[in-house]
mmCIF file of C-alpha atoms in Angstrom:
data_model
loop_
_atom_site.group_PDB
_atom_site.id
_atom_site.type_symbol
_atom_site.label_atom_id
_atom_site.label_comp_id
_atom_site.label_asym_id
_atom_site.label_seq_id
_atom_site.Cartn_x
_atom_site.Cartn_y
_atom_site.Cartn_z
ATOM 1 C CA PRO A 1 111.950 -111.208 -110.834
ATOM 2 C CA SER A 2 113.759 -114.473 -110.114
ATOM 3 C CA SER A 3 114.186 -113.523 -106.428
ATOM 4 C CA VAL A 4 110.383 -113.763 -105.772
ATOM 5 C CA THR A 5 109.476 -117.143 -104.323
ATOM 6 C CA TYR A 6 106.109 -116.232 -102.587
ATOM 7 C CA ILE A 7 103.081 -114.263 -103.757
ATOM 8 C CA ASP A 8 101.956 -112.741 -100.540
ATOM 9 C CA THR A 9 98.777 -113.119 -98.551
ATOM 10 C CA ASP A 10 95.966 -110.778 -99.832
ATOM 11 C CA VAL A 11 98.364 -109.091 -102.266
ATOM 12 C CA PHE A 12 95.811 -108.740 -105.075
ATOM 13 C CA GLU A 13 92.579 -109.508 -103.053
ATOM 14 C CA ASP A 14 89.587 -107.610 -104.361
ATOM 15 C CA CYS A 15 91.454 -106.043 -107.312
ATOM 16 C CA THR A 16 88.295 -106.397 -109.328
ATOM 17 C CA ASN A 17 89.855 -104.830 -112.460
ATOM 18 C CA LEU A 18 92.904 -107.139 -112.583
ATOM 19 C CA SER A 19 92.282 -109.172 -115.715
ATOM 20 C CA GLU A 20 95.548 -110.829 -116.749
ATOM 21 C CA VAL A 21 98.761 -111.957 -115.016
ATOM 22 C CA SER A 22 101.946 -113.274 -116.882
ATOM 23 C CA ILE A 23 104.710 -115.061 -115.103
ATOM 24 C CA ASN A 24 107.827 -115.838 -116.937
ATOM 25 C CA GLU A 25 108.338 -119.600 -116.615
ATOM 26 C CA SER A 26 112.013 -119.614 -117.330
ATOM 27 C CA LYS A 27 112.756 -117.002 -114.628
ATOM 28 C CA SER A 28 110.174 -117.998 -112.065
ATOM 29 C CA ASN A 29 111.201 -119.345 -108.611
ATOM 30 C CA ILE A 30 107.635 -118.822 -107.234
ATOM 31 C CA GLU A 31 106.961 -121.742 -104.961
ATOM 32 C CA THR A 32 103.850 -120.495 -103.056
ATOM 33 C CA ILE A 33 100.700 -118.536 -103.790
ATOM 34 C CA GLY A 34 99.595 -117.046 -100.561
ATOM 35 C CA ILE A 35 96.323 -117.160 -98.640
ATOM 36 C CA ASP A 36 93.656 -115.108 -100.546
ATOM 37 C CA ALA A 37 96.389 -113.764 -102.906
ATOM 38 C CA PHE A 38 93.942 -113.408 -105.871
ATOM 39 C CA LYS A 39 90.696 -113.656 -103.984
ATOM 40 C CA ASN A 40 87.683 -112.054 -105.619
ATOM 41 C CA CYS A 41 89.658 -110.790 -108.631
ATOM 42 C CA GLN A 42 86.351 -111.177 -110.553
ATOM 43 C CA SER A 43 87.848 -109.892 -113.782
ATOM 44 C CA LEU A 44 90.897 -112.120 -113.753
ATOM 45 C CA ASN A 45 90.423 -114.293 -116.681
ATOM 46 C CA TYR A 46 94.017 -115.350 -117.812
ATOM 47 C CA VAL A 47 97.010 -116.267 -115.788
ATOM 48 C CA SER A 48 99.867 -117.538 -117.931
ATOM 49 C CA LYS A 49 103.403 -118.805 -117.292
ATOM 50 C CA GLY A 50 104.746 -116.725 -120.156
ATOM 51 C CA VAL A 51 103.465 -118.961 -122.897
ATOM 52 C CA ILE A 52 100.419 -117.497 -124.420
ATOM 53 C CA VAL A 53 98.539 -120.076 -126.531
ATOM 54 C CA GLY A 54 96.439 -118.231 -129.136
ATOM 55 C CA ASN A 55 94.017 -115.877 -127.525
ATOM 56 C CA LYS A 56 92.599 -118.240 -124.917
ATOM 57 C CA TYR A 57 91.011 -116.774 -121.835
ATOM 58 C CA GLY A 58 89.596 -118.221 -118.758
ATOM 59 C CA SER A 59 92.612 -120.400 -118.013
ATOM 60 C CA LEU A 60 95.091 -120.558 -115.119
ATOM 61 C CA ARG A 61 98.662 -121.845 -115.922
ATOM 62 C CA LEU A 62 101.054 -121.444 -112.993
ATOM 63 C CA PRO A 63 104.813 -121.932 -113.474
ATOM 64 C CA ASN A 64 106.105 -125.473 -112.671
ATOM 65 C CA SER A 65 108.070 -123.989 -109.651
ATOM 66 C CA VAL A 66 104.778 -123.636 -107.757
ATOM 67 C CA LYS A 67 104.377 -126.212 -105.020
ATOM 68 C CA THR A 68 101.883 -124.744 -102.655
ATOM 69 C CA ILE A 69 98.557 -122.913 -103.387
ATOM 70 C CA LYS A 70 97.265 -121.731 -99.949
ATOM 71 C CA ASP A 71 93.773 -121.259 -98.684
ATOM 72 C CA GLY A 72 91.439 -119.178 -100.946
ATOM 73 C CA ALA A 73 94.224 -118.216 -103.317
ATOM 74 C CA PHE A 74 91.937 -117.951 -106.282
ATOM 75 C CA GLU A 75 88.486 -118.048 -104.618
ATOM 76 C CA GLY A 76 85.997 -115.952 -106.344
ATOM 77 C CA CYS A 77 87.902 -115.652 -109.643
ATOM 78 C CA GLY A 78 84.793 -116.646 -111.509
ATOM 79 C CA ARG A 79 86.160 -116.205 -114.912
ATOM 80 C CA ILE A 80 88.888 -118.791 -114.435
ATOM 81 C CA SER A 81 87.364 -122.071 -115.750
ATOM 82 C CA TYR A 82 90.438 -124.061 -116.990
ATOM 83 C CA ILE A 83 93.202 -124.810 -114.449
ATOM 84 C CA TYR A 84 96.445 -126.465 -115.319
ATOM 85 C CA PHE A 85 98.247 -127.791 -112.270
ATOM 86 C CA PRO A 86 102.022 -127.262 -112.235
ATOM 87 C CA ASP A 87 104.351 -130.334 -112.278
ATOM 88 C CA LYS A 88 105.620 -129.728 -108.616
ATOM 89 C CA LEU A 89 102.359 -129.011 -107.031
ATOM 90 C CA SER A 90 102.199 -130.756 -103.569
ATOM 91 C CA ARG A 91 99.616 -128.872 -101.481
ATOM 92 C CA ILE A 92 96.139 -127.214 -102.266
ATOM 93 C CA GLY A 93 94.552 -125.145 -99.532
ATOM 94 C CA HIS A 94 90.915 -124.950 -98.519
ATOM 95 C CA LYS A 95 88.653 -123.170 -101.079
ATOM 96 C CA SER A 96 91.567 -122.411 -103.287
ATOM 97 C CA PHE A 97 89.483 -122.465 -106.324
ATOM 98 C CA SER A 98 85.961 -122.153 -104.995
ATOM 99 C CA LYS A 99 83.080 -119.930 -106.270
ATOM 100 C CA GLN A 100 83.605 -120.873 -109.960
ATOM 101 C CA SER A 101 80.433 -121.862 -111.797
ATOM 102 C CA TRP A 102 82.329 -124.532 -113.711
ATOM 103 C CA THR A 103 85.843 -125.784 -113.576
ATOM 104 C CA HIS A 104 88.101 -128.056 -115.659
ATOM 105 C CA ILE A 105 91.371 -129.189 -113.793
ATOM 106 C CA TYR A 106 94.201 -130.707 -115.862
ATOM 107 C CA ILE A 107 96.600 -132.883 -114.104
ATOM 108 C CA PRO A 108 100.003 -133.140 -115.884
ATOM 109 C CA GLU A 109 101.707 -136.428 -116.494
ATOM 110 C CA ASN A 110 104.611 -135.553 -114.331
ATOM 111 C CA LEU A 111 102.421 -134.970 -111.211
ATOM 112 C CA THR A 112 102.574 -138.626 -110.270
ATOM 113 C CA THR A 113 102.073 -137.885 -106.415
ATOM 114 C CA PRO A 114 98.717 -136.271 -105.920
ATOM 115 C CA PRO A 115 98.795 -132.900 -104.146
ATOM 116 C CA THR A 116 97.731 -132.943 -100.486
ATOM 117 C CA ILE A 117 94.289 -131.255 -100.024
ATOM 118 C CA LYS A 118 94.110 -129.365 -96.795
ATOM 119 C CA SER A 119 91.875 -131.134 -94.275
ATOM 120 C CA ASP A 120 90.335 -129.962 -91.047
ATOM 121 C CA GLN A 121 90.870 -132.898 -88.603
ATOM 122 C CA PHE A 122 89.249 -135.779 -90.377
ATOM 123 C CA LEU A 123 87.027 -133.791 -92.605
ATOM 124 C CA ILE A 124 88.364 -133.198 -96.059
ATOM 125 C CA THR A 125 87.417 -129.842 -97.268
ATOM 126 C CA ASN A 126 86.655 -128.953 -100.902
ATOM 127 C CA PRO A 127 89.229 -126.704 -102.506
ATOM 128 C CA PHE A 128 87.211 -126.673 -105.709
ATOM 129 C CA ASN A 129 83.772 -125.120 -106.600
ATOM 130 C CA GLU A 130 81.103 -125.930 -104.174
ATOM 131 C CA ASN A 131 77.990 -125.852 -106.360
ATOM 132 C CA GLY A 132 79.178 -125.861 -109.848
ATOM 133 C CA TYR A 133 80.423 -128.063 -112.605
ATOM 134 C CA LEU A 134 83.694 -129.872 -112.059
ATOM 135 C CA ARG A 135 85.891 -132.178 -114.277
ATOM 136 C CA ILE A 136 89.289 -133.436 -113.416
ATOM 137 C CA HIS A 137 91.121 -134.471 -116.492
ATOM 138 C CA ILE A 138 93.880 -137.101 -115.771
ATOM 139 C CA PRO A 139 96.238 -138.122 -118.671
ATOM 140 C CA SER A 140 96.824 -141.884 -118.074
ATOM 141 C CA SER A 141 94.997 -144.854 -116.636
ATOM 142 C CA LYS A 142 97.830 -145.445 -114.130
ATOM 143 C CA LEU A 143 97.685 -141.917 -112.809
ATOM 144 C CA LEU A 144 93.858 -142.000 -112.761
ATOM 145 C CA ASN A 145 94.066 -145.097 -110.500
ATOM 146 C CA THR A 146 96.592 -143.270 -108.300
ATOM 147 C CA TYR A 147 94.313 -140.286 -107.817
ATOM 148 C CA LYS A 148 91.284 -142.427 -107.170
ATOM 149 C CA ASN A 149 93.159 -144.387 -104.572
ATOM 150 C CA THR A 150 94.628 -141.362 -102.733
ATOM 151 C CA PHE A 151 92.528 -140.543 -99.660
ATOM 152 C CA SER A 152 92.178 -136.762 -100.048
ATOM 153 C CA TRP A 153 91.147 -137.249 -103.805
ATOM 154 C CA MET A 154 88.756 -140.199 -103.354
ATOM 155 C CA ARG A 155 85.767 -137.862 -102.841
ATOM 156 C CA PHE A 156 86.252 -136.464 -106.377
ATOM 157 C CA GLU A 157 86.384 -139.836 -108.058
ATOM 158 C CA GLU A 158 83.116 -139.217 -109.915
ATOM 159 C CA TYR A 159 84.453 -136.104 -111.469
ATOM 160 C CA MET A 160 87.674 -137.711 -112.760
ATOM 161 C CA ILE A 161 87.985 -138.599 -116.485
ATOM 162 C CA LEU A 162 90.724 -140.026 -118.546
ATOM 163 C CA SER A 163 91.846 -137.162 -121.003
ATOM 164 C CA THR A 164 94.769 -134.992 -121.915
ATOM 165 C CA PRO A 165 94.904 -131.271 -121.891
ATOM 166 C CA ASP A 166 93.878 -130.013 -125.363
ATOM 167 C CA ASP A 167 93.881 -126.265 -125.920
ATOM 168 C CA SER A 168 91.417 -126.701 -128.699
ATOM 169 C CA ASP A 169 88.621 -127.434 -126.201
ATOM 170 C CA ILE A 170 89.242 -124.223 -124.371
ATOM 171 C CA PRO A 171 86.522 -121.617 -125.406
ATOM 172 C CA VAL A 172 87.727 -118.157 -126.475
ATOM 173 C CA ILE A 173 86.399 -115.756 -123.849
ATOM 174 C CA LYS A 174 87.352 -112.247 -124.662
ATOM 175 C CA PRO A 175 87.706 -109.904 -121.641
ATOM 176 C CA ASP A 176 85.093 -107.386 -123.108
ATOM 177 C CA ASN A 177 82.409 -110.187 -123.426
ATOM 178 C CA PRO A 178 80.368 -111.404 -120.541
ATOM 179 C CA PHE A 179 81.348 -114.713 -119.203
ATOM 180 C CA ASP A 180 78.867 -117.563 -119.821
ATOM 181 C CA PRO A 181 78.898 -119.870 -116.878
ATOM 182 C CA THR A 182 76.918 -122.545 -118.608
ATOM 183 C CA PRO A 183 78.868 -125.822 -118.497
ATOM 184 C CA PRO A 184 79.481 -127.562 -121.770
ATOM 185 C CA PRO A 185 77.180 -130.458 -122.522
ATOM 186 C CA ILE A 186 78.482 -133.829 -121.497
ATOM 187 C CA VAL A 187 79.076 -135.792 -124.563
ATOM 188 C CA THR A 188 78.219 -139.501 -124.398
ATOM 189 C CA ASP A 189 78.614 -142.236 -127.056
ATOM 190 C CA PRO A 190 75.601 -142.171 -129.485
ATOM 191 C CA ILE A 191 73.338 -145.215 -129.297
ATOM 192 C CA ILE A 192 73.401 -146.929 -132.652
ATOM 193 C CA PRO A 193 70.350 -149.072 -133.353
ATOM 194 C CA VAL A 194 71.130 -152.627 -134.391
#
C-alpha cells in the first residue's frame, strides 16, 4: 500500500523460496530498503516496479521513490544480475549487492548526483560483488565523468562503461532453469587487417 515507506530490516531474510517481488510504481512511497531486507533470498530472480518487460528474469528494478538501500539489503541474491538504480537513489549501504557472481548496474540519466556509498572511516567498502564480474553502465559522457570524479565511485572507474539500458541484452532466465553465473564475453572491436 502507499502508506509503506520502509521495507523493514530482515523482513525477507533467508526466504529461500521467494522468487519474485512486484511493487506498483504509481502507488509506491517506499524510500528505504532496510538492512538485510532480502539477504540470502537465493531464488529471488525478479524484482519489478510494476512494469514487466517481456519475460525477463535476473533483474532488480526498484521504484523511483527509493532513496536508500541499506547494508546487505540484497546480499546473497545470486540470481539478480541486472540492477537498475532508481532516479532518486542517494545512499547505498555496505555489501548491498554482494555475493553475486556477475552484476550489471544501470545508472539512469536522471541520477546526476552519484549515490553515497557507505564508508567505514576512510575505507570505502564495496557494496557490490567481491569476486565476480561487474559492469556499471552510464548513459552519457558527462555523467560518466561525474561518477569517475566522485570520491566513493573512483575505485569502480575500471568497471564503468558508456552505455544505455537495453532490455534486449538481458538474458531470459526462467525460474525453473539453473542460473548460469558465467559472465558474458567482453566484446571488443575486431582488428581489421590493412
